[in-house]
Amino acid sequence: MSQGVLPFKYEEEQKEGGMTAFGGLPMYLDLVHVGGLRESIERHVGVRRGGQGWTDGQVVLSLVLLNLAGGDCVDDLRILEGDEGFCRVLERVETYGMRRRARRQLERRWRRERRRVVPSPSSVFRYLSWFHDEEEQSNREPHKAFIPKVNVHLEGLGRVRREFISFIQSRSPQVEATLDMDATLVETSKRGALWSYKGFRAYQPLNVYWVEQDLVIHSEFRDGNVPAGYENLRVLKEALGSLPEGVEKVYLRSDTAGYQQDLLKYCAEGRSERFGVIEFAVGVDVTGAFKEAVSEVEDGDWEPLRRWVNGSWKDTGQEWAELCFVPNWVGYSKRGPDYRYVAIREALFQLEFSGMERQLPFPTMEFSGKGSYKIFGLVTNRTIPGEELIWWYRGGCGKAEEAHSVMKGDLAGGRFPSGRFGENAAWWAIMVIAFNLNSAMKRLVLGGQWLGKRLKAIRFSLIHVAGRVMERSRQLIVRLARSHPSTEILLDARRRILALAHGPPG
C-alpha cells in the first residue's frame, strides 16, 4: 500500500546502528569541556548536590543542548533521548576525565540500572520547581512593580554565566565593553504571567548585552507589568560587576527606558570605582520642554543625516541638530559634567486625516512651512561629532534587538514551561547560557563568515548533520556522509577547540 502521493516511503531502521540527526552537536560538548561549563554548574547551582538521581550538570546541560538543537519545550527532550547516536556520544563524554572514584559515585546515584541518557520531561519539571520561591511571591502587592529576590539556585546559574564569560575573555581579551541595556517583552498565555503595557500577558526580562563579545552578561527576569526603566541603575551596577578582568573602559547605550536621572549622573560623574566615567548615549523622553528646545533651532542649524553606503554618502531623509537644552535636574554647576542633547527629525508625508498624528506611537512636531515631523532625542556625555554619535547609538540598538530575536526565536526563550515565575526564570537563565555558548562557538572557533550568522543557519549547516556513531578500538567515531560540505568545517572547529584548551588562539 502506498504511503503517500509521491513515489517514496519511510521505514524504520532495524539495525542498532547509532544513527544521529545531530552530527554537529558534539562539537559544542568539546567547547563545554574546555570552558569548564559542566564543572561550573556542579559547583554553583546546588539543586542536586549529593543525593540520588540526575546531577545539576546533567539536567542543565541537557536543556542547553536542547536549546542549541532547536527544541523549545521540555517535552522535546524525548527527541534528544530518541537520537541513539547522539546519546552514545553524550554518555561517553559524561564520564570523560573522571577518576574511578567519581565514576562510582555517579553510578551510585541510581538505585536501579540507569536506562536514559537525557533526563525525562517529568524529571526536568521537578528540577525546575527548585528555582521557584512561593514565599517570595507572596510579597507581591497588587498594581505595583515587584521583582522577586533570586533564590540560591538562580543565583548559582548567574555565577555559571559569569564564569563562562570569564573563560571567553581569557581566550579573546577585550579592553572595552559597549553595553546595550534593553528590556524585551515575551508574550505568553501562562496564567501566572501579568499584563504588559501592550495589553497582553508577558514576561519582560531586562538584558545587558556586551557588543564586542556578543554576550549577554546580565539578565534580570521580570514580570510583564514591571516598567522597562525600573531600577535600571541597580541592574547596571550588577552588570558592571559581571564584567571580567581585563576590561578597562565601558560605554553604555539604552533607549528611553534608561533616561533616569540617577543612572545618567552615576555614569557622567564617574561614580563607578572600577571604571570611572562611563560614556553613554541614551534615548530622551520627548517632553514639552524638549519640544520647545527643538522649536528654537534655526532651519540652517539642521544638518542632513547621511549613511555611508558602497563607498559614498547616501541621504537618509532625516536631519539632526544640537540643542540648547538644560533640564532642571542637570543644574548649572560649572564643575558638573556636560550633557549634550541631540534631536533627530524625519518628515512625515502620509498624514492625510486631521488628528491622525495623535494616533501615532511616536512623538511628532509641526514645523512652520514644512509640515509634520517624527522627533527623536538623545542625551550623551560623549564628545564625538553628532552624526557619528547617532550611528554609534543606532548600531547598538540593532545588535541588542537581534540578540533578543535569537533568544526568543532561535532559542527557547520565547516559550515558557510553567505558570510559576521561578521556574520560568530558570528556563530563561539556562537559555542565556546557551546563547553565550553559541556566541563563543562563533567568535572563538568558527570565525569568519560565521560571525554574522544566526543560530538557525548554524543548525542547518553544522548541527543538523546526519551521521552514524560507531565504536572502534574503544573510540567513538561520528561518521558523516561522504563529501558533505560541513565535514571539513567540523574537523577544523574541533582542532581550534583543542587549541583553546591550551590558551588563547594564536
XYZ file of C-alpha atoms in Angstrom:
506
model
C 0.000 0.000 0.000
C 1.291 3.431 -0.934
C 2.269 5.694 1.966
C 1.657 8.925 0.139
C 1.236 10.670 -3.186
C 4.854 10.618 -4.382
C 6.982 7.515 -5.058
C 8.912 7.185 -1.779
C 8.199 5.726 1.658
C 9.524 5.783 5.215
C 10.797 2.714 7.035
C 12.271 2.333 10.486
C 15.934 1.342 10.657
C 16.067 -2.203 12.023
C 19.734 -2.248 12.982
C 21.021 -0.510 16.103
C 23.495 1.414 14.084
C 23.820 4.575 16.161
C 22.189 6.921 13.646
C 22.081 10.596 14.634
C 20.401 13.684 13.245
C 22.711 15.924 15.318
C 26.107 15.077 13.899
C 27.467 18.559 14.601
C 26.147 18.975 18.133
C 29.042 17.084 19.792
C 31.438 19.910 18.863
C 29.550 22.033 21.418
C 30.360 19.356 24.004
C 34.024 19.944 23.157
C 33.634 23.642 23.953
C 31.627 22.857 27.118
C 34.505 20.689 28.312
C 37.250 23.191 27.501
C 35.263 26.033 29.091
C 34.635 24.062 32.288
C 30.904 24.638 31.982
C 29.790 21.312 33.484
C 32.086 21.708 36.487
C 30.844 25.280 36.995
C 27.227 24.083 37.031
C 28.002 21.339 39.551
C 29.896 23.819 41.710
C 27.316 26.608 41.863
C 23.728 25.540 41.176
C 23.345 23.180 44.116
C 19.914 21.659 43.464
C 21.192 18.084 43.274
C 24.378 18.298 45.295
C 24.771 14.825 46.785
C 21.754 12.550 46.944
C 20.449 10.497 44.058
C 19.193 10.919 40.530
C 20.260 13.354 37.858
C 23.029 15.816 38.699
C 22.854 19.562 38.126
C 25.290 19.241 35.252
C 23.247 16.556 33.538
C 19.955 18.458 33.737
C 21.208 21.954 32.905
C 23.440 20.807 30.039
C 20.590 18.731 28.610
C 18.499 21.910 28.466
C 21.398 23.881 26.965
C 21.798 21.235 24.260
C 18.036 21.223 23.716
C 18.202 24.971 23.022
C 21.045 24.546 20.547
C 19.339 21.644 18.771
C 16.167 23.680 18.235
C 13.842 22.366 20.945
C 11.586 24.903 22.617
C 9.747 22.914 25.287
C 10.638 20.390 27.975
C 8.852 17.590 26.134
C 11.321 17.979 23.238
C 13.853 16.160 25.431
C 12.192 12.994 24.119
C 13.656 13.763 20.699
C 17.164 14.095 22.118
C 16.724 10.846 24.033
C 15.422 9.143 20.902
C 18.552 10.061 18.939
C 20.575 6.927 19.597
C 23.803 8.126 18.049
C 23.996 11.424 19.905
C 23.089 9.726 23.194
C 26.018 7.341 22.733
C 28.337 10.311 22.389
C 26.762 12.149 25.330
C 27.010 9.082 27.567
C 30.706 8.594 26.758
C 31.537 12.287 27.188
C 29.748 12.452 30.535
C 32.439 10.488 32.358
C 35.434 11.606 30.305
C 38.322 12.655 32.534
C 36.633 11.370 35.705
C 38.625 9.353 38.182
C 37.385 5.924 39.102
C 36.035 7.113 42.452
C 33.991 9.884 40.829
C 32.575 7.451 38.282
C 31.485 5.091 41.029
C 29.842 7.941 42.917
C 27.932 8.852 39.767
C 26.814 5.243 39.288
C 25.632 5.017 42.908
C 23.216 7.903 42.343
C 20.904 5.360 40.688
C 19.176 2.675 42.751
C 18.348 0.715 39.630
C 20.092 0.422 36.322
C 20.068 3.736 34.545
C 18.087 3.464 31.327
C 18.198 7.037 29.983
C 20.977 9.346 28.868
C 18.852 12.525 28.849
C 16.573 13.385 31.803
C 12.878 12.724 31.260
C 10.476 15.691 30.971
C 8.923 14.830 34.358
C 12.375 14.870 35.998
C 13.134 18.271 34.475
C 9.837 19.742 35.662
C 10.619 18.562 39.198
C 14.095 20.033 38.879
C 12.846 23.439 37.722
C 10.483 23.639 40.711
C 13.521 24.170 42.962
C 14.055 27.596 41.403
C 10.627 28.884 42.430
C 10.147 30.562 45.818
C 6.471 30.689 46.694
C 7.142 32.616 49.909
C 8.902 35.367 47.953
C 5.972 35.529 45.525
C 3.604 36.170 48.444
C 5.313 39.554 48.944
C 3.784 40.810 45.718
C 1.421 43.796 46.065
C -1.467 44.432 43.647
C -0.867 47.022 40.903
C 2.754 47.527 41.930
C 6.017 46.637 40.194
C 7.740 43.818 42.030
C 10.958 41.938 41.313
C 11.308 38.768 43.420
C 14.665 38.102 45.016
C 16.512 35.286 43.290
C 16.996 32.192 45.406
C 20.343 30.472 45.867
C 19.859 28.196 42.856
C 19.025 31.033 40.452
C 21.995 32.953 41.776
C 24.063 29.849 41.048
C 23.057 29.980 37.381
C 24.217 33.602 37.386
C 27.623 32.538 38.703
C 27.843 29.915 35.965
C 27.158 32.578 33.359
C 29.826 34.881 34.803
C 32.468 32.144 34.975
C 31.890 31.170 31.354
C 32.160 34.832 30.304
C 35.497 34.994 32.127
C 36.665 31.945 30.157
C 35.712 33.642 26.881
C 37.511 36.827 27.936
C 40.631 34.791 28.782
C 40.701 33.368 25.262
C 39.666 36.545 23.425
C 40.547 39.548 25.628
C 38.691 42.825 25.108
C 39.670 46.037 26.906
C 36.425 47.824 26.016
C 32.846 46.862 26.777
C 29.980 48.584 24.992
C 26.884 47.634 26.964
C 23.394 47.762 25.482
C 20.756 47.699 28.210
C 17.305 46.846 26.920
C 14.161 45.035 28.040
C 12.157 42.728 25.802
C 8.553 41.592 26.075
C 7.938 37.862 25.749
C 4.258 37.187 25.200
C 2.830 34.109 26.917
C -0.505 32.518 27.691
C 0.577 31.347 31.159
C -1.940 32.386 33.785
C 0.792 33.304 36.223
C 2.104 35.987 33.853
C 0.947 39.569 34.355
C -0.410 42.014 31.807
C 2.095 44.206 29.983
C 1.573 47.790 28.795
C 0.844 46.426 25.320
C -2.262 44.636 26.522
C -1.128 41.000 26.628
C 0.280 38.681 29.286
C 4.049 38.641 29.190
C 7.344 38.481 30.970
C 9.822 41.310 30.401
C 13.460 40.364 31.059
C 15.927 43.248 31.250
C 19.151 42.272 29.477
C 22.625 43.789 29.298
C 24.425 42.819 26.105
C 28.194 43.126 25.585
C 28.665 44.138 21.954
C 32.359 43.377 21.498
C 31.984 39.804 22.775
C 28.413 39.173 21.548
C 27.436 38.038 25.046
C 24.543 38.614 27.424
C 26.460 39.437 30.600
C 23.423 40.069 32.800
C 19.727 39.293 32.553
C 17.081 40.021 35.160
C 13.836 38.089 34.663
C 10.795 40.287 35.324
C 7.031 40.242 35.163
C 5.385 41.896 32.187
C 3.951 44.737 34.262
C 7.361 45.950 35.505
C 8.331 49.177 33.673
C 11.400 48.826 31.480
C 13.088 51.716 33.332
C 12.503 50.274 36.812
C 15.726 50.136 38.912
C 17.980 50.400 35.868
C 20.884 51.775 37.897
C 20.926 48.720 40.149
C 20.887 46.447 37.096
C 23.756 48.402 35.516
C 25.851 48.057 38.682
C 25.226 44.312 38.731
C 26.183 44.095 35.057
C 29.412 46.015 35.706
C 30.188 43.501 38.429
C 29.812 40.718 35.856
C 32.488 42.140 33.553
C 35.650 40.000 33.744
C 39.189 41.139 34.364
C 40.882 42.963 31.539
C 38.014 45.324 30.728
C 39.196 48.892 31.245
C 36.651 51.116 29.503
C 32.844 50.863 29.478
C 30.298 52.528 27.206
C 26.534 52.414 27.692
C 23.643 52.591 25.233
C 19.978 52.472 26.145
C 16.615 53.512 24.783
C 14.358 55.951 26.644
C 13.913 53.427 29.481
C 17.446 54.387 30.529
C 16.595 58.095 30.731
C 16.820 58.061 34.522
C 18.498 60.856 36.458
C 20.325 58.559 38.876
C 21.623 56.376 36.046
C 22.893 59.281 33.933
C 24.548 61.010 36.873
C 26.195 57.762 38.001
C 27.768 57.367 34.569
C 28.643 61.011 33.902
C 30.050 61.762 37.352
C 32.331 58.718 37.362
C 30.846 57.088 40.447
C 31.943 53.610 39.396
C 35.049 52.810 41.439
C 36.316 50.393 38.828
C 35.544 52.162 35.553
C 35.170 55.838 36.456
C 33.258 57.887 33.883
C 31.081 55.751 31.644
C 30.403 57.354 28.267
C 26.814 56.900 27.166
C 24.108 57.699 24.643
C 20.543 57.318 25.906
C 17.186 57.992 24.293
C 15.352 61.047 25.639
C 11.727 61.399 26.631
C 10.266 63.927 24.172
C 8.538 66.183 26.691
C 7.001 69.580 26.165
C 10.208 71.256 27.331
C 12.245 69.170 24.886
C 9.909 70.091 22.011
C 10.233 73.754 22.935
C 14.021 73.471 22.683
C 13.649 71.769 19.296
C 11.382 74.538 18.031
C 14.077 77.104 18.816
C 16.561 75.512 16.401
C 17.047 77.635 13.283
C 16.394 75.990 9.923
C 20.027 76.464 8.952
C 21.227 74.567 12.014
C 19.596 71.286 10.960
C 22.102 69.018 9.235
C 21.265 66.067 6.957
C 21.869 62.646 8.470
C 23.802 60.619 5.926
C 24.815 56.972 5.740
C 27.995 55.629 4.132
C 26.846 53.003 1.610
C 29.011 51.307 -1.041
C 31.692 53.966 -0.968
C 29.512 57.077 -0.969
C 27.257 59.085 1.331
C 23.520 58.483 0.994
C 20.825 60.774 2.357
C 18.509 59.086 4.902
C 15.743 61.688 4.803
C 16.480 62.585 8.418
C 18.103 65.664 9.957
C 19.833 66.278 13.265
C 20.753 69.280 15.391
C 22.443 70.094 18.693
C 20.060 71.559 21.274
C 20.481 74.220 23.894
C 18.534 72.208 26.460
C 19.321 72.037 30.175
C 16.692 70.188 32.270
C 16.285 71.225 35.893
C 17.870 68.007 37.196
C 21.126 68.748 35.364
C 21.730 72.017 37.204
C 24.166 74.739 36.292
C 27.277 73.755 38.243
C 30.474 74.697 36.427
C 32.197 71.654 37.905
C 29.484 69.227 36.878
C 29.666 67.001 33.802
C 28.421 68.216 30.445
C 25.280 66.666 28.959
C 24.712 67.113 25.235
C 21.235 66.856 23.764
C 20.746 65.945 20.122
C 17.446 65.990 18.228
C 16.660 63.982 15.104
C 13.665 64.726 12.909
C 12.105 62.867 9.985
C 9.414 64.273 7.698
C 6.033 62.515 7.608
C 4.335 62.578 4.217
C 1.219 60.455 4.759
C -0.797 62.310 7.417
C -3.932 62.606 5.334
C -6.529 62.908 8.094
C -6.857 65.607 10.712
C -5.854 64.373 14.153
C -4.007 61.347 12.787
C -0.783 62.450 14.493
C -2.444 61.801 17.835
C -2.769 58.114 16.924
C 0.916 57.617 16.129
C 3.085 55.578 18.543
C 5.907 58.134 18.423
C 6.147 61.893 19.157
C 5.663 64.370 16.328
C 6.023 68.130 15.834
C 4.756 70.685 13.365
C 7.361 72.940 11.741
C 6.119 76.111 10.124
C 6.040 75.781 6.356
C 7.451 72.257 6.476
C 4.687 70.078 7.894
C 4.807 67.242 10.436
C 7.980 65.520 11.614
C 8.744 62.491 13.698
C 11.017 63.510 16.598
C 13.768 61.563 18.396
C 16.126 62.707 21.114
C 19.460 61.609 22.574
C 21.429 62.666 25.616
C 25.139 61.924 25.841
C 28.344 62.823 27.630
C 30.449 61.859 24.616
C 32.321 64.497 22.608
C 32.316 62.803 19.214
C 30.561 64.549 16.266
C 26.778 64.379 16.325
C 26.406 62.306 13.159
C 28.927 59.758 14.410
C 27.158 59.652 17.779
C 23.793 58.856 16.182
C 25.152 55.953 14.152
C 27.096 54.639 17.144
C 23.892 54.660 19.176
C 21.773 53.066 16.469
C 24.339 50.378 15.796
C 23.933 49.168 19.336
C 20.151 49.189 19.244
C 20.224 46.950 16.202
C 22.554 44.391 17.801
C 20.540 44.216 21.027
C 17.309 43.698 19.095
C 18.977 40.978 17.048
C 20.081 39.240 20.262
C 16.505 39.390 21.564
C 15.263 37.892 18.317
C 17.694 34.983 18.649
C 16.803 34.431 22.305
C 13.055 34.363 21.640
C 13.026 32.805 18.172
C 16.112 30.692 17.512
C 16.419 29.576 21.150
C 13.726 28.558 23.637
C 13.291 31.944 25.336
C 10.007 32.595 23.567
C 8.135 29.712 25.161
C 7.938 29.093 28.899
C 7.401 25.729 30.587
C 5.385 26.786 33.612
C 2.948 29.219 35.147
C 5.326 29.772 38.066
C 7.742 32.679 37.997
C 10.872 30.993 39.377
C 10.682 28.021 37.033
C 10.414 30.335 34.033
C 13.278 32.463 35.360
C 15.483 29.349 35.460
C 14.386 28.369 31.940
C 15.356 31.864 30.725
C 18.719 31.794 32.554
C 19.626 28.425 31.007
C 18.668 29.778 27.596
C 21.066 32.707 28.156
C 23.869 30.221 28.873
C 23.051 28.503 25.560
C 23.125 31.900 23.799
C 26.582 32.663 25.192
C 27.852 29.166 24.351
C 26.810 29.629 20.732
C 28.391 33.118 20.665
C 31.639 31.606 21.947
C 31.460 28.969 19.231
C 31.134 31.666 16.569
C 33.791 34.043 17.903
C 36.410 31.661 19.294
C 36.039 28.687 16.971
C 34.203 29.212 13.674
C 35.119 32.846 12.946
C 34.996 34.425 9.510
C 31.640 34.308 7.751
C 30.041 32.535 10.715
C 30.288 35.594 12.953
C 27.233 37.210 11.393
C 25.142 34.057 11.005
C 22.036 33.355 13.042
C 21.812 30.162 15.071
C 19.207 28.742 12.687
C 21.779 28.974 9.874
C 24.370 27.174 12.023
C 21.810 24.466 12.774
C 21.092 23.934 9.097
C 24.760 23.803 8.099
C 26.550 22.261 11.080
C 24.351 20.933 13.890
C 21.671 19.020 11.979
C 24.098 16.860 10.041
C 23.103 13.225 9.686
C 25.686 10.665 10.735
C 26.313 7.258 12.216
C 28.058 6.797 15.573
C 30.340 3.763 15.629
C 32.846 2.311 18.055
C 36.245 1.084 17.014
C 39.150 0.253 19.311
C 37.250 1.750 22.272
C 36.901 5.041 20.417
C 33.653 6.592 19.223
C 33.536 7.719 15.613
C 30.866 10.011 14.173
C 30.764 9.066 10.509
C 29.235 11.689 8.207
C 28.052 11.330 4.638
C 30.763 11.280 2.002
C 31.571 14.722 0.515
C 29.295 16.531 2.952
C 30.275 20.250 2.769
C 30.343 20.611 6.573
C 32.818 17.795 7.308
C 35.963 19.903 6.974
C 34.368 22.754 8.933
C 33.578 20.411 11.837
C 37.080 18.916 11.792
C 38.669 22.364 11.768
C 36.357 23.505 14.584
C 37.456 20.597 16.775
C 41.113 21.419 16.142
C 40.507 25.031 17.152
C 38.711 23.969 20.348
C 41.635 21.653 21.166
C 43.950 24.637 20.812
C 41.706 26.685 23.129
C 42.324 24.123 25.860
C 45.933 25.308 25.979
C 45.311 29.050 25.926
C 44.266 31.915 23.656
C 44.271 31.208 19.898
C 47.392 32.194 18.059
